Short mmCIF file of C-alpha atoms in Angstrom, two decimals:
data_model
loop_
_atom_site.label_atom_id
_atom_site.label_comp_id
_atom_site.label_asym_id
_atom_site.label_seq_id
_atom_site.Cartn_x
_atom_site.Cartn_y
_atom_site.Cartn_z
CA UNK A 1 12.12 17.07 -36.93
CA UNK A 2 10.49 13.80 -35.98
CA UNK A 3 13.30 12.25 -37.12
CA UNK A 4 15.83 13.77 -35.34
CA UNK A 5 13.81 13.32 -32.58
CA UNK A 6 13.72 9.45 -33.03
CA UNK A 7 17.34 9.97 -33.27
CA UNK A 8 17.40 11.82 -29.72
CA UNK A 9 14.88 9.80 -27.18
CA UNK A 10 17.42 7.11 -26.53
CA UNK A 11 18.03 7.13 -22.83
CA UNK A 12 15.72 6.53 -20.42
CA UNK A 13 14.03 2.24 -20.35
CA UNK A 14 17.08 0.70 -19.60
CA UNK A 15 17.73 2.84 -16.94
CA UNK A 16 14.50 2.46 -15.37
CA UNK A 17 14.02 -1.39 -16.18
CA UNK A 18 15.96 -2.59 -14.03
CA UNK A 19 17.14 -6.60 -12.12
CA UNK A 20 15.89 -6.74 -8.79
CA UNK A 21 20.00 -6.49 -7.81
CA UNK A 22 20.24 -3.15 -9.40
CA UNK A 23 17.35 -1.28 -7.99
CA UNK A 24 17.30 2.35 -7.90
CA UNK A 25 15.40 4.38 -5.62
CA UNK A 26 13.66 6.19 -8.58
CA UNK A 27 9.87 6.64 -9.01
CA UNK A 28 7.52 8.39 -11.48
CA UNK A 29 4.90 10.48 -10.73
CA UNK A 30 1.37 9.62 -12.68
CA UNK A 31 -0.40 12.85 -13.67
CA UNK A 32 -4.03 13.26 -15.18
CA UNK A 33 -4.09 16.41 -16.52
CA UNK A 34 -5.31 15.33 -20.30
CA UNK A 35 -7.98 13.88 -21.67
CA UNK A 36 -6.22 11.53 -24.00
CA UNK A 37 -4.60 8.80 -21.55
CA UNK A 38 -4.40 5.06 -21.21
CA UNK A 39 -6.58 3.64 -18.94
CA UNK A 40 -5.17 2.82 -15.26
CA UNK A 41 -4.67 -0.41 -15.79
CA UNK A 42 -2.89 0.07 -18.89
CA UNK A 43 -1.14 2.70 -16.70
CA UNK A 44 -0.12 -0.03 -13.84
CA UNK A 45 1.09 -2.41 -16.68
CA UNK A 46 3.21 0.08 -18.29
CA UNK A 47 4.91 0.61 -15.05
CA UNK A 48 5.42 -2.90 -14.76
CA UNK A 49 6.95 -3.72 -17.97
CA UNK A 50 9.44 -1.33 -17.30
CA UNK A 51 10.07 -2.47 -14.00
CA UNK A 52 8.89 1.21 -12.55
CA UNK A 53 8.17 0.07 -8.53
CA UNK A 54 7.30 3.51 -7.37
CA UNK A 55 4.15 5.81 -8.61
CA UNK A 56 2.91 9.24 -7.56
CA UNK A 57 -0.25 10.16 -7.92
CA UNK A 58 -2.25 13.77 -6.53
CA UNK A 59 -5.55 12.76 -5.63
CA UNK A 60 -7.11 9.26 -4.56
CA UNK A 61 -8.76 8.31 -8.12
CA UNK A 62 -10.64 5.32 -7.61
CA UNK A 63 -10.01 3.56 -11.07
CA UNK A 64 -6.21 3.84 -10.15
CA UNK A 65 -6.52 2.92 -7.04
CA UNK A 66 -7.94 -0.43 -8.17
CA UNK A 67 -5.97 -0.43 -10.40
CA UNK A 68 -3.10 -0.87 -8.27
CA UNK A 69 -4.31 -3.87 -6.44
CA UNK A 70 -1.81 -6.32 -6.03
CA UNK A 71 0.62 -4.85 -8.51
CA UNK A 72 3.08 -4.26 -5.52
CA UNK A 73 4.04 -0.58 -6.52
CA UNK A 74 4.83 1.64 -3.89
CA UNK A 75 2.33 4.41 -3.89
CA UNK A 76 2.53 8.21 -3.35
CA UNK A 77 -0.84 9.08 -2.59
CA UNK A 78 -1.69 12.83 -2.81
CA UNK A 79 -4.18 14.95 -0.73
CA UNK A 80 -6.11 17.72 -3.53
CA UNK A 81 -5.10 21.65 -2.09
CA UNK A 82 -8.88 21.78 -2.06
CA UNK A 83 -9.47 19.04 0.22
CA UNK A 84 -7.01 20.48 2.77
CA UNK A 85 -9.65 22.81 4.57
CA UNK A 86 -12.47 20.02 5.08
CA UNK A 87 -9.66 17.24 6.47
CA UNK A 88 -8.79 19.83 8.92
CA UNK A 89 -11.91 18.11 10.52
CA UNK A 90 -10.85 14.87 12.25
CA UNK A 91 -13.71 13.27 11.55
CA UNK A 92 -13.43 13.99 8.00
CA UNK A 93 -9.80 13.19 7.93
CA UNK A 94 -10.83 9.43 9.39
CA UNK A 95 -13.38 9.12 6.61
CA UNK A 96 -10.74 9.89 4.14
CA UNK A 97 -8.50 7.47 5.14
CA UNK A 98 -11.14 4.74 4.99
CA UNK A 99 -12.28 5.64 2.31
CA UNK A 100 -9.08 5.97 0.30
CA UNK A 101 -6.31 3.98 2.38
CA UNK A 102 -7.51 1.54 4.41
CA UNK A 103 -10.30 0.19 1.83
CA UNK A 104 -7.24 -0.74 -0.43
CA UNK A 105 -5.09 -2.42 2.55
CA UNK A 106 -3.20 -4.73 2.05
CA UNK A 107 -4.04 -4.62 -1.43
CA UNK A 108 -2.39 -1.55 -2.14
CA UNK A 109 1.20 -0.64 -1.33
CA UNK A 110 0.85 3.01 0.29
CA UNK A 111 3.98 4.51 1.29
CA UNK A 112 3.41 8.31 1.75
CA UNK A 113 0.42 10.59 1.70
CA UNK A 114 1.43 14.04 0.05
CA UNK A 115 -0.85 16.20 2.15
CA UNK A 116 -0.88 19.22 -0.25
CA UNK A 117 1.37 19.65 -3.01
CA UNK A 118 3.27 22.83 -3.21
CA UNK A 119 1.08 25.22 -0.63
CA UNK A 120 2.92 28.66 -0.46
CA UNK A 121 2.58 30.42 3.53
CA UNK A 122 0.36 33.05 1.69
CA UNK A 123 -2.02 30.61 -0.03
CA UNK A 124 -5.33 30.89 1.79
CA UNK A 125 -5.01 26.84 2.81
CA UNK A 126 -1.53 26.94 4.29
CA UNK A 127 -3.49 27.40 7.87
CA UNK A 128 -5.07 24.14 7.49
CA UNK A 129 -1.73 22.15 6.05
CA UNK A 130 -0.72 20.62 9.35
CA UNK A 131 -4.07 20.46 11.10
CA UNK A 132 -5.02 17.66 8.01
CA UNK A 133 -1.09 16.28 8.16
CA UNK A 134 -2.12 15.58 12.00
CA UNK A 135 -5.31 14.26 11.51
CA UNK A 136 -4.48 11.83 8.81
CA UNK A 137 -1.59 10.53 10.73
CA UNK A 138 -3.64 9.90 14.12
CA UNK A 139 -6.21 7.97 11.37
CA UNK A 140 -3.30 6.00 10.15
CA UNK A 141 -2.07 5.54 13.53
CA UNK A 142 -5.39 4.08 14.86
CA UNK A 143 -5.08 1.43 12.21
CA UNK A 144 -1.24 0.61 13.51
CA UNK A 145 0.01 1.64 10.14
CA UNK A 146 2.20 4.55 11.10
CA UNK A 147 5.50 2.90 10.56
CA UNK A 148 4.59 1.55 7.15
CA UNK A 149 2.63 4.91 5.89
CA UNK A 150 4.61 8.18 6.23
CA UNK A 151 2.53 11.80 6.19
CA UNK A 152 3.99 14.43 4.34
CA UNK A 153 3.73 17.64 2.55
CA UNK A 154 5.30 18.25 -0.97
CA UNK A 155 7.16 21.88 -1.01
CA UNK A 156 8.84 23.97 -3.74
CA UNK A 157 12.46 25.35 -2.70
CA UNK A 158 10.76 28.87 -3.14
CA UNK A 159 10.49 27.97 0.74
CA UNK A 160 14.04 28.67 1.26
CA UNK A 161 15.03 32.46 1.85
CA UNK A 162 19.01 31.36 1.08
CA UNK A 163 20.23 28.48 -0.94
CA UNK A 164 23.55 29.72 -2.07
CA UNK A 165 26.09 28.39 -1.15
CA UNK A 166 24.25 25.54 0.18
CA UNK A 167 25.72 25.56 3.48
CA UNK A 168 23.44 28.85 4.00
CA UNK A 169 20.43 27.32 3.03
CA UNK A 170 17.68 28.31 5.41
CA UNK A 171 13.91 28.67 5.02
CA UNK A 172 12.43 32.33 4.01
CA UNK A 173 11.33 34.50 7.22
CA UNK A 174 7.78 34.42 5.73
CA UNK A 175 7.39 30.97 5.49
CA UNK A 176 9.26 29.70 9.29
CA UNK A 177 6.08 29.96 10.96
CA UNK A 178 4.41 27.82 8.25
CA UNK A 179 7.24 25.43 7.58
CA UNK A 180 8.67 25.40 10.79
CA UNK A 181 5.90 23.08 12.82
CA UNK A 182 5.88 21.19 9.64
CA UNK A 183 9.66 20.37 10.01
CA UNK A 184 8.86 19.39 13.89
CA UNK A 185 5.51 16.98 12.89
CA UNK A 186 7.99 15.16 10.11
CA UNK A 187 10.85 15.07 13.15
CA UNK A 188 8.61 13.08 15.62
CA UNK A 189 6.70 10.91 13.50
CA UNK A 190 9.63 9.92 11.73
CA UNK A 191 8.49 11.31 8.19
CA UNK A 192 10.29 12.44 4.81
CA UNK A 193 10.00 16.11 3.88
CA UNK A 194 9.02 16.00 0.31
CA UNK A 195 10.41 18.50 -2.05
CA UNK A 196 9.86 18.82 -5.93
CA UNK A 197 13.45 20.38 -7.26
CA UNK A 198 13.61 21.69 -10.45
CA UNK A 199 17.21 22.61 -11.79
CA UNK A 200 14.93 23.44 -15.41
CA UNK A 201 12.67 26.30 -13.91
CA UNK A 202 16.15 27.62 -11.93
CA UNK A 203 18.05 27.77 -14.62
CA UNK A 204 15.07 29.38 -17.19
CA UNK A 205 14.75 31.73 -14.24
CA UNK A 206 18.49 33.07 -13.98
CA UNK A 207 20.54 32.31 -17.24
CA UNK A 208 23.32 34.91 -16.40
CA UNK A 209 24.32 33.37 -13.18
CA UNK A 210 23.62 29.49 -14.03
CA UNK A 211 25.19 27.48 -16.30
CA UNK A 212 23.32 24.73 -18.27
CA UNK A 213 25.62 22.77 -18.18
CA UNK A 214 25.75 23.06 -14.07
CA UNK A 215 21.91 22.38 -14.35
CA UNK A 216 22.28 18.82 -16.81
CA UNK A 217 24.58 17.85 -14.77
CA UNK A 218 27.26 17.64 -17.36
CA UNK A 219 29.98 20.42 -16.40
CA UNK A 220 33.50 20.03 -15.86
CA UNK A 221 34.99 20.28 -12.80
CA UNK A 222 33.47 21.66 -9.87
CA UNK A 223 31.61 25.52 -10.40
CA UNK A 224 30.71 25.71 -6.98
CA UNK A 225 33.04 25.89 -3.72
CA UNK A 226 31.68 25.67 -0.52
CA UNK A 227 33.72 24.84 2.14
CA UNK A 228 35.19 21.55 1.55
CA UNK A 229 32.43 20.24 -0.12
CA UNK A 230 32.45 20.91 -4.12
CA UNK A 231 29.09 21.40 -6.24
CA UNK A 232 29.40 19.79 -9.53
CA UNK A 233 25.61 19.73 -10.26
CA UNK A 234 22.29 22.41 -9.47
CA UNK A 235 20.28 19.49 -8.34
CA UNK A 236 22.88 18.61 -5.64
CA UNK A 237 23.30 22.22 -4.35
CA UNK A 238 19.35 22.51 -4.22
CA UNK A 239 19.39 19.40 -2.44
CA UNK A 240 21.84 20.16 0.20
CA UNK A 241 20.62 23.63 0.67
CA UNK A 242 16.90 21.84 1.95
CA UNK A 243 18.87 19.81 4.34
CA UNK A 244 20.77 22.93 5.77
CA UNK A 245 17.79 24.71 6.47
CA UNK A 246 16.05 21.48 7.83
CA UNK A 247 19.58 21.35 10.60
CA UNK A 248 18.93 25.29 11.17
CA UNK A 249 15.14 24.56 12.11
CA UNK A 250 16.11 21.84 14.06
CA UNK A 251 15.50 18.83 12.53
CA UNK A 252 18.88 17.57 11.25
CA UNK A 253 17.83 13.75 10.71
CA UNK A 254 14.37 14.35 8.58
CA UNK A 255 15.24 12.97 5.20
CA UNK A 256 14.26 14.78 2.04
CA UNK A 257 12.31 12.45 -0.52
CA UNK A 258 12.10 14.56 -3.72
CA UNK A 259 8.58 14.01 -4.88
CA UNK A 260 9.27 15.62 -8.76
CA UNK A 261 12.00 16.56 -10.99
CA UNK A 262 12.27 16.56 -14.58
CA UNK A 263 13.14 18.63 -17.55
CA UNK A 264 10.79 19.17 -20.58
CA UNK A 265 11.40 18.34 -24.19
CA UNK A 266 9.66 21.52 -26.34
CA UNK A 267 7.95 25.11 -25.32
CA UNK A 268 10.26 27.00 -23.71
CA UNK A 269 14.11 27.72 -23.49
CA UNK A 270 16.44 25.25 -23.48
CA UNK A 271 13.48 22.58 -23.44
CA UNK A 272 14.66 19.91 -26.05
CA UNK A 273 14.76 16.67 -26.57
CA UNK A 274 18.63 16.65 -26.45
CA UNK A 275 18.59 18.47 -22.88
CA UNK A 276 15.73 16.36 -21.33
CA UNK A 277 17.35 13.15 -22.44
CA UNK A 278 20.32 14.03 -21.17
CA UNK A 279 18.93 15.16 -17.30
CA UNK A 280 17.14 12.13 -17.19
CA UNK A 281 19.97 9.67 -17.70
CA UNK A 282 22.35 11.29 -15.37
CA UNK A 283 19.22 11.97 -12.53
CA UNK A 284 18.81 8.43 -12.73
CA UNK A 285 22.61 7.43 -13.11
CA UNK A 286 23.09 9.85 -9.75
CA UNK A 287 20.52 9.69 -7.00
CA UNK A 288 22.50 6.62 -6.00
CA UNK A 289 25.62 8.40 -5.20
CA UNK A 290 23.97 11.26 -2.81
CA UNK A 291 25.23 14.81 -2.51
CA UNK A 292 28.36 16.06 -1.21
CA UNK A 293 26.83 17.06 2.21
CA UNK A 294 25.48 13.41 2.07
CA UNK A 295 27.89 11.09 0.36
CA UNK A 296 26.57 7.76 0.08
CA UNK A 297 22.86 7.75 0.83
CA UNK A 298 20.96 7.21 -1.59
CA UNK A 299 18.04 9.73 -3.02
CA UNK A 300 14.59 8.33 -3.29
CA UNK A 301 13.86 10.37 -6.40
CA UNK A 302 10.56 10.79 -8.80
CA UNK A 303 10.30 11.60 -12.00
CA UNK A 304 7.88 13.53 -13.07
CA UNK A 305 5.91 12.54 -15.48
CA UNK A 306 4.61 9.80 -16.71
CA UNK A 307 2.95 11.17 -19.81
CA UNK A 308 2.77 14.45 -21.50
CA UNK A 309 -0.32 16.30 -20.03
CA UNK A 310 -1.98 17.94 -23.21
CA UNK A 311 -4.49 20.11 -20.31
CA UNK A 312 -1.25 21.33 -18.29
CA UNK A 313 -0.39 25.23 -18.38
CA UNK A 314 -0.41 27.75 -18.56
CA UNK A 315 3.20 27.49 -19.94
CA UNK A 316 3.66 25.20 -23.34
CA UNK A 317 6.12 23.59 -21.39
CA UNK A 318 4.07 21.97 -18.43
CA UNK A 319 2.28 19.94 -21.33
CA UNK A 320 5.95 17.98 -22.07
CA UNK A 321 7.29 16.66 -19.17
CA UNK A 322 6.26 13.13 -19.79
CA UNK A 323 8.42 10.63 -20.31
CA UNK A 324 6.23 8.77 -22.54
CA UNK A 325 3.72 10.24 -24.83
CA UNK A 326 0.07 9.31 -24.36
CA UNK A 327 0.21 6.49 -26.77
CA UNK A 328 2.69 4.78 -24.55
CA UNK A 329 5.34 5.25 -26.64
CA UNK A 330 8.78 6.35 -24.80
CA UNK A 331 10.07 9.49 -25.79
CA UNK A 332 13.58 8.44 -24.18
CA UNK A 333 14.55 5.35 -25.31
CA UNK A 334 18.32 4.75 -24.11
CA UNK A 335 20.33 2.28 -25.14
CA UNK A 336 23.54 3.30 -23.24
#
């Protein structure tokens, strides 16, 4: 086994490592869930030496934070679920953003505060979602750095109601008047929506009606039709669906930033080495090229994750998402 998986995890450095000339809008997202990690500022350095410019990380740890000084990463700075209800509180929203944003400025490279990651309309701190969105933004704002810092909110696509064929995409009834003045915050401050797209947990979750090879981006010709626009690829389709319900709430121009994808490599269906290596190299091969409803622009995309998380779950699968293991060796190691 171990040596067929040395034989597999061939993809992913060169991909990432990359000349200043051949950038890719592709970050990864740095998770904590384990108690066997590198230090941060091992952490920052691995990023570096394979020239990773973007990082996402879900709460304001202070060792990463300082971590981060003057390494000139872009940083996705997440607000806890738990915190949501207290920064609902302007006051407490200010301190927050001293405390965690503008005591690392200039220092620090923030480019988006996740405020909440993945908050369903029926989760008791959905109510206090865009009260702490508003609040953090009118903190940022007081310190004139609105147009560099961008306030957001991470979603699943379990938000949309219809995503098939993605023309019809369009938020769920029982989330509109949750997402909804969301979409219209992101419209007039000039914000991403953030969405974490996951062909994997699709396809695990319908086998009969989607193809893996739809979901790895590898199938032949095109298996979806809609329109004049042809779906060659799950992530695309997920992708385009988000924007259609974004034009049907009204807010055609807010960009999508997806905030996690990924595939894992053992503990579950079709979670191998093989399948991972082979979503990561075309993810990262792709986002360039955009989606058929938006040819051409390029998709700031991050990976997620940096390491596997040996305290993730409940599934075995949550624990292998990493694209190295916690010994900082890569588990994709592509040569192309």
């Amino acid at each position: 086994m171990a040596a067929t998986v040395l034989l597999l995890i061939g993809l992913l450095l060169p991909y990432l490592k990359l000349t200043a000339a051949q950038t890719r809008p592709i970050g990864v997202c740095y998770g904590r869930v384990a108690n066997n990690l590198p230090s941060d500022q091992e952490v920052v350095n691995l990023y570096h030496s394979n020239g990773i410019t973007k990082m996402r990380i879900y709460d304001p740890n202070e060792p990463t934070l300082q971590a981060l000084r003057g390494s000139n990463i872009e940083l996705m700075l997440g607000v806890p679920n738990g915190d949501l209800q207290a920064l609902s509180d302007p006051s407490a929203a200010s301190s927050w953003v001293q405390n965690n944003i503008l005591a690392f400025t200039p220092d620090v490279k923030f480019r988006y505060v996740a405020v909440g990651n993945e908050i369903s309309p029926s989760d008791e701190a959905a109510s206090f979602v865009l009260p702490a969105m508003q609040n953090i933004y009118n903190a940022i704002a007081s310190a004139n750095l609105q147009a560099q810092i961008k306030v957001s909110t991470a979603i699943q696509t379990s938000l949309l109601g219809n995503s098939y064929p993605p023309s019809a995409g369009s938020f769920a009834d029982n989330a509109n008047s949750y997402i909804g003045p969301i979409v219209q915050f992101l419209k007039q401050t000039g914000a991403p929506l953030l969405a974490n797209i996951y062909p994997y947990f699709s396809y695990i979750g319908d086998t009969k009606d989607i193809r893996l090879d739809y979901a790895l981006f590898t199938s032949q010709g095109t298996p979806v039709q809609d329109g004049s626009l042809g779906y060659q690829n799950l992530f695309d389709a997920s992708l385009d669906a988000l924007y259609s319900a974004l034009e049907k709430a009204g807010a055609p121009d807010v960009e999508v930033v997806v905030s996690e994808t990924g595939w894992p490599s053992e503990g579950g269906d079709a979670a191998t080495v093989d399948n991972a290596n082979t979503y990561y190299k075309n993810m990262i091969n792709h986002v360039s090229a955009g989606t058929p409803k938006r040819p051409g622009k390029v998709i700031e995309t991050y990976l997620f994750a940096m390491f596997d998380e040996n305290q993730k779950g409940p599934a075995e699968t949550e624990r292998h998402f990493g694209l190295f293991s916690p010994n900082k060796q890569p588990k994709y190691k592509l040569d192309n």
